[in-house]
Tab-separated table of C-alpha atoms in Angstrom:
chain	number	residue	atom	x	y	z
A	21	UNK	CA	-4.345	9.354	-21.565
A	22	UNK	CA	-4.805	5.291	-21.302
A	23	UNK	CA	-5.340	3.442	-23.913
A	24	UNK	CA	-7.040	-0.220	-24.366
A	25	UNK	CA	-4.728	-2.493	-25.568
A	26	UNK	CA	-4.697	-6.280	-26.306
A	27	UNK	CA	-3.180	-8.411	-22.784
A	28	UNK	CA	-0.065	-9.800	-23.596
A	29	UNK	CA	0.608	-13.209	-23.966
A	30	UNK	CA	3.642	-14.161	-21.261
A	31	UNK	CA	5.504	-11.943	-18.947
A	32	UNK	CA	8.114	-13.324	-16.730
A	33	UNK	CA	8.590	-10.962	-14.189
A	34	UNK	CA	12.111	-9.944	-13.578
A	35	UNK	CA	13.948	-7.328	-11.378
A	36	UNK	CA	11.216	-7.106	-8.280
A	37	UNK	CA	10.544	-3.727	-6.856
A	38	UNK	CA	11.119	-3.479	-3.283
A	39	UNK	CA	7.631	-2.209	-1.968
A	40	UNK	CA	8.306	-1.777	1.812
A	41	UNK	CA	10.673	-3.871	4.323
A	42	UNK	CA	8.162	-6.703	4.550
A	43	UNK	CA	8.127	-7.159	0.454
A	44	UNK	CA	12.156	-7.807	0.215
A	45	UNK	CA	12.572	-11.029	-1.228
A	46	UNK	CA	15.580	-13.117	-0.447
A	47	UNK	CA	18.767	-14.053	-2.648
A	48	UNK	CA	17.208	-17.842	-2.382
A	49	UNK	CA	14.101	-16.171	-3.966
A	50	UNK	CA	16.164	-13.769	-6.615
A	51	UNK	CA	18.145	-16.263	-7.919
A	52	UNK	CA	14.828	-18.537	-8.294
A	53	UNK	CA	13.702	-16.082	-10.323
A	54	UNK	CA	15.017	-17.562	-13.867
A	55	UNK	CA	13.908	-20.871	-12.819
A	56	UNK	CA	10.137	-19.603	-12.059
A	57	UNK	CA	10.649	-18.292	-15.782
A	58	UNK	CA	11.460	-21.379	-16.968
A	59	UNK	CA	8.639	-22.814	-15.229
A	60	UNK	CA	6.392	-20.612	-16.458
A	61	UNK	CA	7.680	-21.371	-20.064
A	62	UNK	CA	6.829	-24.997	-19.130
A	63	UNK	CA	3.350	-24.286	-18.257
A	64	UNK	CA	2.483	-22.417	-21.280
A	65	UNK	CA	2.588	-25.788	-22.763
A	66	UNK	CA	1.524	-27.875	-19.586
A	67	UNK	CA	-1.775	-26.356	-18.704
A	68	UNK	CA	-1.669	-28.495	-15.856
A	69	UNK	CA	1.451	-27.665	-14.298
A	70	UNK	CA	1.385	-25.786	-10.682
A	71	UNK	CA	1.975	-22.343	-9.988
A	72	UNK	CA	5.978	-22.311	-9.135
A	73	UNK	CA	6.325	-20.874	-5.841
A	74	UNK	CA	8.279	-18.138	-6.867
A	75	UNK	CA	5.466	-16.373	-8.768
A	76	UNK	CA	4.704	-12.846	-7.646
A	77	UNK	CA	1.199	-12.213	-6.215
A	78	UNK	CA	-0.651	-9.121	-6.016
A	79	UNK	CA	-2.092	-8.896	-2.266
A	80	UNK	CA	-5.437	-6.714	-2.356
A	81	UNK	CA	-6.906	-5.670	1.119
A	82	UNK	CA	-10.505	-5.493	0.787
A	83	UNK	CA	-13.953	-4.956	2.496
A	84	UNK	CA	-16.640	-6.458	0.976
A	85	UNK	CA	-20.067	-5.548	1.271
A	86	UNK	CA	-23.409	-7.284	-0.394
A	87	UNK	CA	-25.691	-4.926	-1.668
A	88	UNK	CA	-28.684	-6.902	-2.888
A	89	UNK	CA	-31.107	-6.008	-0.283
A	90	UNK	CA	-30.365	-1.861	-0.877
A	91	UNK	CA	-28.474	-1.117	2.471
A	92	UNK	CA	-24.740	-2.442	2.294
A	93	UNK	CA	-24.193	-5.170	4.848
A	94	UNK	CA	-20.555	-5.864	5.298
A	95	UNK	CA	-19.131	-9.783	4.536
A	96	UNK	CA	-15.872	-11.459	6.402
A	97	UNK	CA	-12.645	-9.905	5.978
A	98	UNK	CA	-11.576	-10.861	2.393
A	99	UNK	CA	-7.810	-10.890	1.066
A	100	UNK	CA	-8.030	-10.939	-2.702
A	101	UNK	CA	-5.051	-12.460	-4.754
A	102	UNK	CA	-3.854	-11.961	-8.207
A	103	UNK	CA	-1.481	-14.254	-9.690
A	104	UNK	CA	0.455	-13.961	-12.963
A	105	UNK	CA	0.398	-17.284	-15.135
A	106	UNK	CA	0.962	-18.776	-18.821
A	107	UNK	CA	-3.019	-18.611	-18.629
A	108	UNK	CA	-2.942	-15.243	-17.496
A	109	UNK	CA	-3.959	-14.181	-14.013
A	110	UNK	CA	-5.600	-16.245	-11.313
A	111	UNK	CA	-7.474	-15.153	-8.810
A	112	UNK	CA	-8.449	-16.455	-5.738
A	113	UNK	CA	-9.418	-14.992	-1.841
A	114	UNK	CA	-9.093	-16.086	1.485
A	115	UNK	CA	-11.677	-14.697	4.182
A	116	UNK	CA	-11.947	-13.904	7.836
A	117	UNK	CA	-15.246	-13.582	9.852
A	118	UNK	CA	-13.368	-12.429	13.005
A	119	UNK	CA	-12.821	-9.061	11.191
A	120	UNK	CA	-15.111	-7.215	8.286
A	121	UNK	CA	-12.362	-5.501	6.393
A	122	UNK	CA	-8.328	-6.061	5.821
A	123	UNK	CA	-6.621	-2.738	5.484
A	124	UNK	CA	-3.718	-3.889	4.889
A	125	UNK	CA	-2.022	-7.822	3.713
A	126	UNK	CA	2.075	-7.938	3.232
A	127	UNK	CA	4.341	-10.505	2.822
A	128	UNK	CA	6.760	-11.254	6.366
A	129	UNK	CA	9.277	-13.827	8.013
A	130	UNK	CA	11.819	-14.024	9.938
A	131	UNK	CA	15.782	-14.268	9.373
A	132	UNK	CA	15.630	-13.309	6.122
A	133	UNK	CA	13.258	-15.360	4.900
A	134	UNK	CA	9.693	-15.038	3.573
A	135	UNK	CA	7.292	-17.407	5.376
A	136	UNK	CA	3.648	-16.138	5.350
A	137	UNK	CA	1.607	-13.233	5.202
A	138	UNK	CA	0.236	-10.423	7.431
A	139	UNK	CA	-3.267	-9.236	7.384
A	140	UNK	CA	-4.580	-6.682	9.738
A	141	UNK	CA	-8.367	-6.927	10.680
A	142	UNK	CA	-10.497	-3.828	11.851
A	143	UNK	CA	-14.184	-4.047	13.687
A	144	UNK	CA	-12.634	-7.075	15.514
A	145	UNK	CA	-8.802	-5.534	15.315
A	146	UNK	CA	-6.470	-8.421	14.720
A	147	UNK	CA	-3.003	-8.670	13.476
A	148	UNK	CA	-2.770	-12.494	11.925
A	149	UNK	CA	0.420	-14.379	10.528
A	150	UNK	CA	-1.160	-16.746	7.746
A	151	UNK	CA	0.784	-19.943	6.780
A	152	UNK	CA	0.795	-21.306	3.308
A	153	UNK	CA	-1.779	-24.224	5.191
A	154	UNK	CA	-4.457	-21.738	5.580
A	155	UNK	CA	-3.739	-21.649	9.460
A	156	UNK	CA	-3.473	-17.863	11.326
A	157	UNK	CA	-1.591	-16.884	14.377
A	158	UNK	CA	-2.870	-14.333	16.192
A	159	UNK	CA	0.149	-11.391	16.767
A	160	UNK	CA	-2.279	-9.161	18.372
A	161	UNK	CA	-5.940	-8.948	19.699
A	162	UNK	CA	-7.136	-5.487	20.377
A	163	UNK	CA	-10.233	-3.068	21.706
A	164	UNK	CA	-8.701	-0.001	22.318
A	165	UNK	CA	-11.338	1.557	24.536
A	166	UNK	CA	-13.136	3.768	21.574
A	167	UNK	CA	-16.402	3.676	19.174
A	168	UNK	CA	-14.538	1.181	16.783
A	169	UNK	CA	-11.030	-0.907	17.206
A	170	UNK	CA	-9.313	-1.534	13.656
A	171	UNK	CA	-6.062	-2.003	12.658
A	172	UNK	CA	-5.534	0.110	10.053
A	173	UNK	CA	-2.039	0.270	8.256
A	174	UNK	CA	1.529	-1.801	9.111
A	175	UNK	CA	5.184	-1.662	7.791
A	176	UNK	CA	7.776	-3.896	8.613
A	177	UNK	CA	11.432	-2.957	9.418
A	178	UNK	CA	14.656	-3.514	11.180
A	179	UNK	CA	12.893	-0.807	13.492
A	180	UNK	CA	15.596	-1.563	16.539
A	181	UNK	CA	18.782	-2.850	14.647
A	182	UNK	CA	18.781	-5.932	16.143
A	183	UNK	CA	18.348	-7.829	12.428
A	184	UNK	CA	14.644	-8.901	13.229
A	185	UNK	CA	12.038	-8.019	11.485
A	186	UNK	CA	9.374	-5.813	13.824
A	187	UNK	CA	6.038	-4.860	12.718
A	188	UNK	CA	4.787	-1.256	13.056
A	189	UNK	CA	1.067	-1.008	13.354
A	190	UNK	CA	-1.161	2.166	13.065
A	191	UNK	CA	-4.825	1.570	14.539
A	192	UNK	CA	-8.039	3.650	14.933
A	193	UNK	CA	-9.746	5.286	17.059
A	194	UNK	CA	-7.778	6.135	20.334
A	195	UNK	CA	-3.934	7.134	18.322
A	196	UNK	CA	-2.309	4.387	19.196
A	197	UNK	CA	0.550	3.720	17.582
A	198	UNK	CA	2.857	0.356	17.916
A	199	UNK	CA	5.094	-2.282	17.384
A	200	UNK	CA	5.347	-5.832	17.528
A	201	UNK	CA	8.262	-7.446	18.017
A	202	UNK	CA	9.082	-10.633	16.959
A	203	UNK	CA	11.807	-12.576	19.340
A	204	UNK	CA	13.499	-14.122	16.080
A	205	UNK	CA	11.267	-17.173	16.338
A	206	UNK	CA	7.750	-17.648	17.056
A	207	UNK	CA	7.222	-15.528	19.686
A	208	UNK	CA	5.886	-11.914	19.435
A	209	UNK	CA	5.982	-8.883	21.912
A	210	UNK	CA	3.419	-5.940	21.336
A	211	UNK	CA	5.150	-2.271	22.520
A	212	UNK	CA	3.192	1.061	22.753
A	213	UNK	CA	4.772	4.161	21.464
A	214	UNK	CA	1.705	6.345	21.489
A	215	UNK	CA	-1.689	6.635	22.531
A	216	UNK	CA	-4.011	9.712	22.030
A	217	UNK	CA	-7.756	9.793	22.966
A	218	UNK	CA	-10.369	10.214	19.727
A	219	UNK	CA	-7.449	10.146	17.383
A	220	UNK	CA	-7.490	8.090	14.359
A	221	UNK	CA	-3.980	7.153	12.904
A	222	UNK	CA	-4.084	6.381	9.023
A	223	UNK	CA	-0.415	5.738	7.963
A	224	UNK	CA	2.814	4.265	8.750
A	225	UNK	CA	5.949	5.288	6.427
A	226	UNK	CA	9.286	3.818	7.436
A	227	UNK	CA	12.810	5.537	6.105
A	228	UNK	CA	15.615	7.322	7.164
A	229	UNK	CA	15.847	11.037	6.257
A	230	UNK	CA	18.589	12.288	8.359
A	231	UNK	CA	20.956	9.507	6.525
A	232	UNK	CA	22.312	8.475	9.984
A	233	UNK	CA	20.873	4.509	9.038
A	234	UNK	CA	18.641	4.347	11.873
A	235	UNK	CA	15.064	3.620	11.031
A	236	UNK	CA	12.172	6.112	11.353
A	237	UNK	CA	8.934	6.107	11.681
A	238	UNK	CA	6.514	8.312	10.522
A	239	UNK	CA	2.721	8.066	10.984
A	240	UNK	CA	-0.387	10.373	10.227
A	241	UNK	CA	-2.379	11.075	13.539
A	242	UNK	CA	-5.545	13.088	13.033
A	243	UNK	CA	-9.241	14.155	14.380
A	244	UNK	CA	-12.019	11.394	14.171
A	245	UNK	CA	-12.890	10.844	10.514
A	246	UNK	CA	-14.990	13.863	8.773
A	247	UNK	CA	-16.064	12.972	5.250
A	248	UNK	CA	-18.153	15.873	4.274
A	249	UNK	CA	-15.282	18.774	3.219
A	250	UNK	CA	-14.755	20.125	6.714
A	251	UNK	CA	-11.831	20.962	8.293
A	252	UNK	CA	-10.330	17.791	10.106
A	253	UNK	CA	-6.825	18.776	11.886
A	254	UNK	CA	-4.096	16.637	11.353
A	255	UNK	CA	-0.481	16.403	11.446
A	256	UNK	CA	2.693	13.950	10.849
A	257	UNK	CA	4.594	12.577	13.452
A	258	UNK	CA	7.944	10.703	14.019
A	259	UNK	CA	9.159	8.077	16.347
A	260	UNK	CA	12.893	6.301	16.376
A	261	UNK	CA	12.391	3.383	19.021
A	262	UNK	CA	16.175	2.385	17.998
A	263	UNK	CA	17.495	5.621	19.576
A	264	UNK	CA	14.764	5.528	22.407
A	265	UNK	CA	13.232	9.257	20.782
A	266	UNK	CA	9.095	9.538	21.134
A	267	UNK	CA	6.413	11.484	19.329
A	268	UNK	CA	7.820	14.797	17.294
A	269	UNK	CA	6.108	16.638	15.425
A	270	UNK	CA	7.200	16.567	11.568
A	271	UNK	CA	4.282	18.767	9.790
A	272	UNK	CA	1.858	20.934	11.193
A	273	UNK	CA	-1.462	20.549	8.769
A	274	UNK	CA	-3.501	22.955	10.554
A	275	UNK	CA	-6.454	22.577	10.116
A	276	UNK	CA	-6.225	20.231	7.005
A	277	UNK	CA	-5.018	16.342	7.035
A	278	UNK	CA	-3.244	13.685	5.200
A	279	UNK	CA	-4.348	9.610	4.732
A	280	UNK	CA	-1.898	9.344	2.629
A	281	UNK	CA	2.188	9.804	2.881
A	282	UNK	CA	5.434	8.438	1.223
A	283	UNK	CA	9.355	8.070	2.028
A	284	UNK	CA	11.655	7.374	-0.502
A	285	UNK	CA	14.776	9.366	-2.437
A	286	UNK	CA	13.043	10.512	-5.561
A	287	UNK	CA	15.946	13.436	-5.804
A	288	UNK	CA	18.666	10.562	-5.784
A	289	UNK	CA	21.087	12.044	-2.756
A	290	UNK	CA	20.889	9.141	-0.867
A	291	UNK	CA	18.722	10.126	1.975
A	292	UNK	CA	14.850	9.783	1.874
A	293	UNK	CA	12.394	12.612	1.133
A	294	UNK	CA	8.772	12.563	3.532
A	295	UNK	CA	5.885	13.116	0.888
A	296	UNK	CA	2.496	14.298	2.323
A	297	UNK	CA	-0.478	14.436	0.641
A	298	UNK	CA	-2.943	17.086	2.402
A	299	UNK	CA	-6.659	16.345	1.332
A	300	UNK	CA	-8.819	19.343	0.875
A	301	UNK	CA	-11.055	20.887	2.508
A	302	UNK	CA	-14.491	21.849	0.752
A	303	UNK	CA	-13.684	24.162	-2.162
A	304	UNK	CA	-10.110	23.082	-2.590
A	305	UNK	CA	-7.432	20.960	-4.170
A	306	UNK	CA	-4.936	18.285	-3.116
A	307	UNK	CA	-1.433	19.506	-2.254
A	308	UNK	CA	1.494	16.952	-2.679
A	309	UNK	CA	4.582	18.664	0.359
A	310	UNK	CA	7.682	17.818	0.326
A	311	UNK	CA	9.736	17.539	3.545
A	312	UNK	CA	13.488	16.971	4.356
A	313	UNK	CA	15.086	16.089	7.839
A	314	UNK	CA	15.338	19.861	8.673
A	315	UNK	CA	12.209	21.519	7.223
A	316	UNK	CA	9.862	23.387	9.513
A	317	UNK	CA	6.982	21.567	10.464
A	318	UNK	CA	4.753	24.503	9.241
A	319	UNK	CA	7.052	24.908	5.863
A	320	UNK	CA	6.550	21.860	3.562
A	321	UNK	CA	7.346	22.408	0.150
A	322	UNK	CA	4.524	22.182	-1.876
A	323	UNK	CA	5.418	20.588	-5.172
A	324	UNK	CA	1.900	19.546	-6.793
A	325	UNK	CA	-1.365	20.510	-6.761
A	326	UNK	CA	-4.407	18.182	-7.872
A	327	UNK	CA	-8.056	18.667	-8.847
A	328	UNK	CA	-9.544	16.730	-6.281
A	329	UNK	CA	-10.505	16.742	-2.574
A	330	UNK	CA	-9.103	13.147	-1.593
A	331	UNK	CA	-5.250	11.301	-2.837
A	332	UNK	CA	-4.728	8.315	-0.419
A	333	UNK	CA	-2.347	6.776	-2.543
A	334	UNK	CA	1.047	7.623	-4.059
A	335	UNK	CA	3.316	5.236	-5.522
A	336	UNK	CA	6.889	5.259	-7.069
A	337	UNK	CA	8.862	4.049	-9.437
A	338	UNK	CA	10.521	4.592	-13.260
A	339	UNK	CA	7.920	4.012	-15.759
A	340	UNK	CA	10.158	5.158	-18.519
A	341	UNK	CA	12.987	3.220	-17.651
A	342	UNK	CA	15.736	6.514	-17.423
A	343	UNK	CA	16.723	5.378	-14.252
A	344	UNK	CA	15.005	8.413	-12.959
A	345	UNK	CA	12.095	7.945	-9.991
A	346	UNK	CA	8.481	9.213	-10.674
A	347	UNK	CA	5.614	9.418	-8.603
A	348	UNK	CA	2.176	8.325	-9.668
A	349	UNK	CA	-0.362	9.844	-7.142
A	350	UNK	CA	-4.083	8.046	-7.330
A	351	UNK	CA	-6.960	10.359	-6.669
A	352	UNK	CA	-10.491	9.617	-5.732
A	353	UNK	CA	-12.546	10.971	-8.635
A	354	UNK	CA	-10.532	12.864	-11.472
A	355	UNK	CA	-7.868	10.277	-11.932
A	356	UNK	CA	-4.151	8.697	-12.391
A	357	UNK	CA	-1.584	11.265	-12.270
A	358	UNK	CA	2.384	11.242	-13.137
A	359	UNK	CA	4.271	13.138	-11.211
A	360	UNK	CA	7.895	13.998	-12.636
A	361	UNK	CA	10.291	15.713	-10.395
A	362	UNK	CA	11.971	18.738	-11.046
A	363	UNK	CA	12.838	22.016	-9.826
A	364	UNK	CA	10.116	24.076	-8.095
A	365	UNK	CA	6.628	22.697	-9.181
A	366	UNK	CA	6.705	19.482	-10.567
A	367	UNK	CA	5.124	18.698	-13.773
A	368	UNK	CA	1.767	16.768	-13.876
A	369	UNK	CA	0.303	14.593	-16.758
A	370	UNK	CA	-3.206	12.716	-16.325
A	371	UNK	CA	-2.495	8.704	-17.066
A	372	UNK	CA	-6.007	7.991	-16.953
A	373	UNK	CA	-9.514	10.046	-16.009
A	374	UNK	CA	-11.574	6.651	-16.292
A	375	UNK	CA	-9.990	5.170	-12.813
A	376	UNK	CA	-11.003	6.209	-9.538
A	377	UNK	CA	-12.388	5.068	-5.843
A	378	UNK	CA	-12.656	5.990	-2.362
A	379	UNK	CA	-9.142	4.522	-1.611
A	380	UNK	CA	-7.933	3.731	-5.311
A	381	UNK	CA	-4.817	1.544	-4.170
A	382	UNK	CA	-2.331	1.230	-6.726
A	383	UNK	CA	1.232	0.064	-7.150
A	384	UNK	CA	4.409	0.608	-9.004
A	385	UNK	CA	6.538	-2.844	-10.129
A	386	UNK	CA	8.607	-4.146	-12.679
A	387	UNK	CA	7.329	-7.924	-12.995
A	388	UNK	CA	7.977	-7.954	-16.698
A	389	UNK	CA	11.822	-7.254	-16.128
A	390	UNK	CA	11.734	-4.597	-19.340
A	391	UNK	CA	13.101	-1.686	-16.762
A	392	UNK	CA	9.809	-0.277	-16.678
A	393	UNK	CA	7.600	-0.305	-13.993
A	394	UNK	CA	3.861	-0.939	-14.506
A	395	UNK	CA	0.780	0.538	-12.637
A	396	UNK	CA	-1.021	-1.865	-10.998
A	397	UNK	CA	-4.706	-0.175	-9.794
A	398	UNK	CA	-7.687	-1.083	-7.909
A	399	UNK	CA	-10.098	0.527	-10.006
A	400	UNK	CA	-12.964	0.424	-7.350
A	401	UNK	CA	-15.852	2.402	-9.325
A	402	UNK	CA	-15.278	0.375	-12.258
A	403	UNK	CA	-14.763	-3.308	-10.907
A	404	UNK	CA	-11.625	-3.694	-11.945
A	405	UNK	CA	-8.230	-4.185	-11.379
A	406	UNK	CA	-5.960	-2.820	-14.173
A	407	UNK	CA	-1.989	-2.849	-15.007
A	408	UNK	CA	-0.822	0.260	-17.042
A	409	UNK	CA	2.350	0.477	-18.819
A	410	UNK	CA	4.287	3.400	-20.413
A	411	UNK	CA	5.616	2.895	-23.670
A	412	UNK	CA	8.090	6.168	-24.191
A	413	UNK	CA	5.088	7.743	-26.066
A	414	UNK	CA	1.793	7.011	-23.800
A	415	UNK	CA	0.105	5.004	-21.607
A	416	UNK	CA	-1.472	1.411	-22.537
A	417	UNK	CA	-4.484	-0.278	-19.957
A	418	UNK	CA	-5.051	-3.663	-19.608
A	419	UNK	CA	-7.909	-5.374	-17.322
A	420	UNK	CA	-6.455	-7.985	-14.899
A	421	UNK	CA	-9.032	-8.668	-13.121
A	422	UNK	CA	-13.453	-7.801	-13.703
A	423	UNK	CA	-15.778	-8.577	-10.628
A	424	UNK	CA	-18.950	-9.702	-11.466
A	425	UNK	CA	-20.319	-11.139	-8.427
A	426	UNK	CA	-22.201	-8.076	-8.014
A	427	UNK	CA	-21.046	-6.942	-4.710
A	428	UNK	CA	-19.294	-3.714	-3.696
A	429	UNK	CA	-15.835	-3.626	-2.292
A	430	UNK	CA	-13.391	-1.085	-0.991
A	431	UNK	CA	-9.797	-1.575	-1.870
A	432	UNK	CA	-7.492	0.107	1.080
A	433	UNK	CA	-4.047	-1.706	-0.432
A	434	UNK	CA	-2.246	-3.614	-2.884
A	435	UNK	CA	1.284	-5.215	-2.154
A	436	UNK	CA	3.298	-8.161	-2.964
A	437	UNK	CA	4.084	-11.344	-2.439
A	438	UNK	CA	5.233	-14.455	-3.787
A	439	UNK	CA	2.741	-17.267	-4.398
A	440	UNK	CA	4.529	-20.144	-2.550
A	441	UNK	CA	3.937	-18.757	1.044
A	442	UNK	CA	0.083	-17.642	0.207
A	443	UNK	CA	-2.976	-19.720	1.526
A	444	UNK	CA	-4.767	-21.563	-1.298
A	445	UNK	CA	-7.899	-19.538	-0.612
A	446	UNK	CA	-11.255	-20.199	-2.656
């Protein structure tokens, strides 16, 4: 279980953990990195001096509502961000009133090079490209023809092989499912791949788990939204524009779903693993599959089980600093859980029962450099946003951030992204 301990004083982040495509920083940025540190030495005696640009952010996605009045009116769009100083953390938001929530904010350029930051809008749906200046170009303007038009997740990859950078975009409520593809300059092209009446599309997960180097995609169509236990069909699905192959099916969920769903190589053999994580329907638990590039879509290996009836985030990294990958996997009401691979079942251990939320984003990233990777959360019930770090023995909480503006707010993601391309905000 988490403990309270006393913030540190200074971190200076080091080795950066590579969160998606869009969150790769450049060598220009990498070798910054001991200059930012000096910098940040510098300003632990200059109060005064400005953030260096190198600093990692934490992006938070966020819908705000304000509450005062007893029913919850949604505000603007809001894009919360945390940055680590000498002081400690700043924060500071931007906002949107073409859009009431941002499901989703990640760093993105062109050429290799970091130059502002996605947000993606639902109830209008917009896809912007914010400049450092505070200015937004619009990538993509949607209504798709249903009861609600959001975009609602986005991953960024090589997706054709052509070295640029394309954007793949998930969107309620008619299952459309596409990319936008940047030219290599300032131009940007939006391509369908799918489109499915009533169908609400939660995630995008990009990888590669038949090790042949071309990128996949892999999103999470389902039935309209039911939030009351019941049965809500759902499946995963995978696309590979750079080889020209549509929809096929990956896992069959029946008549169960999953919001949430990870690639990455936890076992270490060089080719990515497809992690679902199938909510539960009323009376029963979450089940973490596992899938490889030739598992029947009906035969995902179920390696944890979790008290709780909703996991839309899991998260990886090595908190212990082995050199081994673990998964942390955030559930709704009953907690933080480490998940340690192994043969068979893996083993579970509960981080912390005093976190939870309807989304309850969270993160894994080393920006202390100790080899470690820290939890980053969006603790939503408890108006907070905390980093936990393993110390060989047990866990250790700090608060980052408290809210106490009194208004309620859904977290759907962290990421992030360094401070020199990020709007100055309020």
């Amino acid at each position: 279980m988490a403990s309270e301990r006393t913030p540190p004083g200074l971190h200076i982040p080091g080795q950066l953990a590579v969160v998606s495509f869009a969150n790769m920083w450049t060598i220009r940025q990498l070798v910054a990195l001991p200059i930012f540190a000096v910098a940040l030495i510098a300003s632990a005696c200059d109060r005064t001096a400005a953030i260096p640009a190198d600093a990692p952010s934490l992006l938070l996605a966020l819908a705000v509502l304000d509450t005062e009045d007893g029913a919850p009116q949604p505000l603007p769009a809001r894009l919360g961000i945390l940055t680590q100083t000498a002081d400690g953390w700043q924060h500071r938001f931007i906002e949107d009133s073409d859009s009431n929530v941002f499901h989703k904010a990640l760093s993105y350029g062109v050429g290799g090079e970091i130059t502002g930051v996605l947000t993606l809008g639902g109830t209008e749906a917009l896809v912007k490209l914010w400049a450092p200046d505070g200015s937004a170009q619009n990538l993509w303007n949607a209504d798709f023809g249903g009861a609600f038009s959001r975009m609602r997740d986005a991953e960024v990859g090589d997706i054709y092989g052509d070295g640029n950078a394309s954007i793949v975009v998930a969107t309620h409520d008619q299952g459309v499912v596409a990319v936008i593809r940047s030219d290599g300059g300032e131009g940007f092209t939006v391509h369908e791949l799918d489109r499915e009446p009533d169908t609400v599309v939660h995630e995008i997960e990009l990888g590669d788990l038949d090790g042949d180097g071309v990128v996949e995609i892999y999103a999470t169509p389902t039935a309209p939204n039911q939030v009351d236990g019941t049965p809500q069909p759902g499946k995963v699905v995978r696309y590979v524009p750079g080889e020209g192959e549509g929809r096929v099916l990956v896992a069959d969920l029946g008549p169960r779903h999953a919001k949430e769903i990870l690639v990455d190589d936890l076992d270490g053999d060089g080719r990515d693993e497809l992690y679902v994580s199938v909510e539960a329907v009323s009376g029963g638990k979450v089940e973490i599959r596992r899938y490889l590039a030739g598992t029947d879509p009906v035969a995902g290996e179920i390696v944890a089980t979790l008290d709780d009836r909703l996991c839309r985030f899991l998260t990886v990294g090595d908190v212990d600093g082995d050199g081994v990958k673990e998964m942390v996997a955030a559930t709704m009401r009953s907690g933080l859980w480490l998940l340690r691979p192994g043969e068979g079942k893996w083993s579970t251990e509960l981080i912390d029962d005093d976190s939870s939320g309807f989304e309850h984003a969270s993160i894994l990233l080393d920006l202390d450099g100790d080899g470690r990777t820290e939890l980053y959360v969006a603790s939503d019930d408890q108006h907070q946003v905390r980093r936990y770090m393993y110390d060989g023995t047990g866990w250790g909480r700090d608060v980052i951030w408290e809210y106490d503006d009194g208004l309620g707010r859904f977290t759907w993601n962290i990421t992030l992204a360094p401070a020199g391309v990020l709007p100055a905000g309020s």
